[in-house]
mmCIF file of C-alpha atoms in Angstrom:
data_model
loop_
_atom_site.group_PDB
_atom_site.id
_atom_site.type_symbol
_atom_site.label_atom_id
_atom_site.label_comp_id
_atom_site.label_asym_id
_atom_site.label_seq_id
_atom_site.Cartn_x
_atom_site.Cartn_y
_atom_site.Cartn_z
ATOM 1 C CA UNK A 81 9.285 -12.687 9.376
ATOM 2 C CA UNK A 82 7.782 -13.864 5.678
ATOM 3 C CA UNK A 83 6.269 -17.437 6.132
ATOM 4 C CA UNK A 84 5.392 -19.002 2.590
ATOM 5 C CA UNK A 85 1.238 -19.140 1.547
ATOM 6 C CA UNK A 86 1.520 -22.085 0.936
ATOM 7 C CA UNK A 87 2.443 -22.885 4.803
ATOM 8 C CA UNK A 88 -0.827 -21.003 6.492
ATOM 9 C CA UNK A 89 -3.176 -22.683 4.126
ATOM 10 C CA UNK A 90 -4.847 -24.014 7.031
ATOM 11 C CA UNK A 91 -4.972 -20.343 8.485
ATOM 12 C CA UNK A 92 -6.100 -18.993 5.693
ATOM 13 C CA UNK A 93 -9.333 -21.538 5.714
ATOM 14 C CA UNK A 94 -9.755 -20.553 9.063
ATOM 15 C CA UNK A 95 -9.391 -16.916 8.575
ATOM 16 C CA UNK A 96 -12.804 -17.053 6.235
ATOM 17 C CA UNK A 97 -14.904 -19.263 8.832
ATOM 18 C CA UNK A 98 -14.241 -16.344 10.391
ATOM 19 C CA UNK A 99 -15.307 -13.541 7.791
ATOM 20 C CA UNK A 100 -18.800 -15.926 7.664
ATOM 21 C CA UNK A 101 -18.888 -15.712 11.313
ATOM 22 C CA UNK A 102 -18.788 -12.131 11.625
ATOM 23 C CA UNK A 103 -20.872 -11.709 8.831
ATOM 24 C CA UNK A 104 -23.675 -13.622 11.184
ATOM 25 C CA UNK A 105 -22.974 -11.126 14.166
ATOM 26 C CA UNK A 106 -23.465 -8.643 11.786
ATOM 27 C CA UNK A 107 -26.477 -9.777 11.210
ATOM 28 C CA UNK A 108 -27.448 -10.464 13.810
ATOM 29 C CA UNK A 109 -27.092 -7.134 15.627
ATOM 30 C CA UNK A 110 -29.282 -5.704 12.733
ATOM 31 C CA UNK A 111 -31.975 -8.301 13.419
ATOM 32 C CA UNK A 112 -31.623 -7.081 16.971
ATOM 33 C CA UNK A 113 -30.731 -10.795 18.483
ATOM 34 C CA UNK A 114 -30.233 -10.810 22.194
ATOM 35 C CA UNK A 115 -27.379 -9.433 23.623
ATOM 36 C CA UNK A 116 -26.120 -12.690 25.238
ATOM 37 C CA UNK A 117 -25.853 -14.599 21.418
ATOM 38 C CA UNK A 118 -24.318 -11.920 19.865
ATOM 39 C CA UNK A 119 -21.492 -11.548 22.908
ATOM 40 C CA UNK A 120 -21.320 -15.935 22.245
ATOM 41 C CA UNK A 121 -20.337 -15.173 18.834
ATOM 42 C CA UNK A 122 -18.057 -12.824 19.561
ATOM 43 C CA UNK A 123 -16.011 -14.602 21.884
ATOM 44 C CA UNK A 124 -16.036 -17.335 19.645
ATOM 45 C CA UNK A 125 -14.821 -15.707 16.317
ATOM 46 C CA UNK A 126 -12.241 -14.146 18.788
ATOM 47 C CA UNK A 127 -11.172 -17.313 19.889
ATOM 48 C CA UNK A 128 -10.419 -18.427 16.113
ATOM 49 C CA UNK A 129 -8.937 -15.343 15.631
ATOM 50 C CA UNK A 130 -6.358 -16.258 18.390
ATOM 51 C CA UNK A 131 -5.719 -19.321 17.490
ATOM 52 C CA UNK A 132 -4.805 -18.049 13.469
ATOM 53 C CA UNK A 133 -2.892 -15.911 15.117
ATOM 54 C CA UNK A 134 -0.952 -18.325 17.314
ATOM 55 C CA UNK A 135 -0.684 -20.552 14.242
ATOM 56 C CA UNK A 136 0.675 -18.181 12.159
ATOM 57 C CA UNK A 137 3.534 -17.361 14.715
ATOM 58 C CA UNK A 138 4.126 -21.244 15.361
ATOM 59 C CA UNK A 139 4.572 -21.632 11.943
ATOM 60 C CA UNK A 140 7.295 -19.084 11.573
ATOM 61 C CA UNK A 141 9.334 -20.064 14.199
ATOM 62 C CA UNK A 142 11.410 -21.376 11.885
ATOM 63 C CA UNK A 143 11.652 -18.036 10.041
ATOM 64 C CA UNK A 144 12.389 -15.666 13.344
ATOM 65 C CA UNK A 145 15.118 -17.891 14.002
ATOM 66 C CA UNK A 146 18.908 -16.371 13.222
ATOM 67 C CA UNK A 147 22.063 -17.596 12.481
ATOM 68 C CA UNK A 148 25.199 -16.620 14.992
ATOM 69 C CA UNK A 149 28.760 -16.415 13.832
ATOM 70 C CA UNK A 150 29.339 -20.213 14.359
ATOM 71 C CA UNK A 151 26.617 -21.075 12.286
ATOM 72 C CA UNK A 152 24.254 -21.944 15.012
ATOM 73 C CA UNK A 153 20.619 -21.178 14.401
ATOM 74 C CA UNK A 154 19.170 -19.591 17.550
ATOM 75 C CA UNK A 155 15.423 -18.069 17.966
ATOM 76 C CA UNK A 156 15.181 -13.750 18.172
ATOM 77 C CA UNK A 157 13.680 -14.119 21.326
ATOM 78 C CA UNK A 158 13.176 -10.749 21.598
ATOM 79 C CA UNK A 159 11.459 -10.683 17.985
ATOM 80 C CA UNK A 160 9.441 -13.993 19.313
ATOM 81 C CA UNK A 161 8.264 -11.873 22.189
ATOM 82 C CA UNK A 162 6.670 -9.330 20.774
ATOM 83 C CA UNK A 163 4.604 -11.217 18.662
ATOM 84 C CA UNK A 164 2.984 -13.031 21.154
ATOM 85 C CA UNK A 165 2.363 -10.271 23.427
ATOM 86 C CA UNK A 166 0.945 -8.678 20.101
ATOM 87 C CA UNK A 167 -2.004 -11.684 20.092
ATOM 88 C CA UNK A 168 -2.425 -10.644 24.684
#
């Protein structure tokens, strides 16, 4: 699946509040923060990360989708699949 730039611009913005978040936990940990803040971070740059993720695979739905004999589009299900259990 090849989904356009142009298409996961949104993603891509995302995708850099996350580089400055895990810059932070970085620091963080080497300012020796408590434990519970650092595990908040975490969770929460993981959570964007999932939800890039996710985006990225809603947007190419379009692309996983293939083309039968008749000419009917139908989605790889299998292809489909195994992204999302990729993101589990």
């Amino acid at each position: 699946m090849q989904v356009q730039a142009s298409e996961l611009s949104d993603v891509v913005s995302r995708l850099r509040r996350v580089e400055g978040q895990i810059s932070g936990i970085i620091r963080m940990i080497e300012d020796g923060r408590e434990c519970k803040d650092v595990v908040t971070q975490l969770a929460a740059a993981a959570r964007a990360l999932d939800k890039a993720g996710f985006k990225i695979i809603a947007t190419g739905l379009r692309h996983c989708m293939t083309e039968n004999d008749e000419g009917e589009r139908a989605v790889d299900v299998a292809e489909m699949e195994r992204l999302f259990l990729s993101l589990a």
